[in-house]
């Protein structure tokens, strides 16, 4: 009888000690998480809202010059793109898709970039495509490798529709000539001039002009 009572008393002492140790461990882990390099906010960026990292890049490009070299090589939490601000990324993605459904990363004086602008100008798009001219920005050495990492495309121009790369000038020209481009632009949320047909005389003239430019560039 006595040994059984001793065992019960020992269990009564051990159980609170175990609970206290678990609570203490939980507090320590919480504190280490807050102070760790990957913060709670960054973890939300990874696992919280289902938001592609490319929207973080677009957000930061629109906000100004980028200073974070940590973005270049590895995937990061969306808080790295917030520039110290609190961002509701679901709302921000919706805003970016509505206001900037078409984003073109290129260089102002690149002939292929001019070709992209010329093709798109035939469709009278609203909102107008947003051009990120890397040769005019101080942070191009950061933007370009991040864009390459996120889109698996290293060449410019790089055309994004609702955060997805559709390629560059060659791919855009192919879509235009196959009469698929207008439909794709509308699917991206852009308002395109109603033509009745996707291939109009104006669009055909643009294609002929582009073909001539191609021959000039190759010579």
CSV table of C-alpha atoms in Angstrom, one decimal, residues 110-120 168-173 206 210 213-214 217:
chain,number,residue,atom,x,y,z
A,110,UNK,CA,16.6,47.8,-77.4
A,111,UNK,CA,15.0,47.2,-80.9
A,112,UNK,CA,13.2,44.1,-79.6
A,113,UNK,CA,11.7,46.1,-76.8
A,114,UNK,CA,10.5,48.7,-79.4
A,115,UNK,CA,9.0,45.9,-81.4
A,116,UNK,CA,7.0,44.7,-78.3
A,117,UNK,CA,5.7,48.3,-77.8
A,118,UNK,CA,4.7,48.6,-81.4
A,119,UNK,CA,2.8,45.4,-81.5
A,120,UNK,CA,0.9,46.2,-78.3
A,168,UNK,CA,9.6,38.2,-75.2
A,169,UNK,CA,9.3,39.8,-78.6
A,170,UNK,CA,9.4,36.6,-80.7
A,171,UNK,CA,6.7,35.0,-78.6
A,172,UNK,CA,4.5,38.1,-78.7
A,173,UNK,CA,4.9,38.4,-82.5
A,206,UNK,CA,2.1,46.3,-88.1
A,210,UNK,CA,7.9,44.2,-88.0
A,213,UNK,CA,12.5,45.5,-89.2
A,214,UNK,CA,13.5,41.9,-88.6
A,217,UNK,CA,18.3,44.0,-87.9
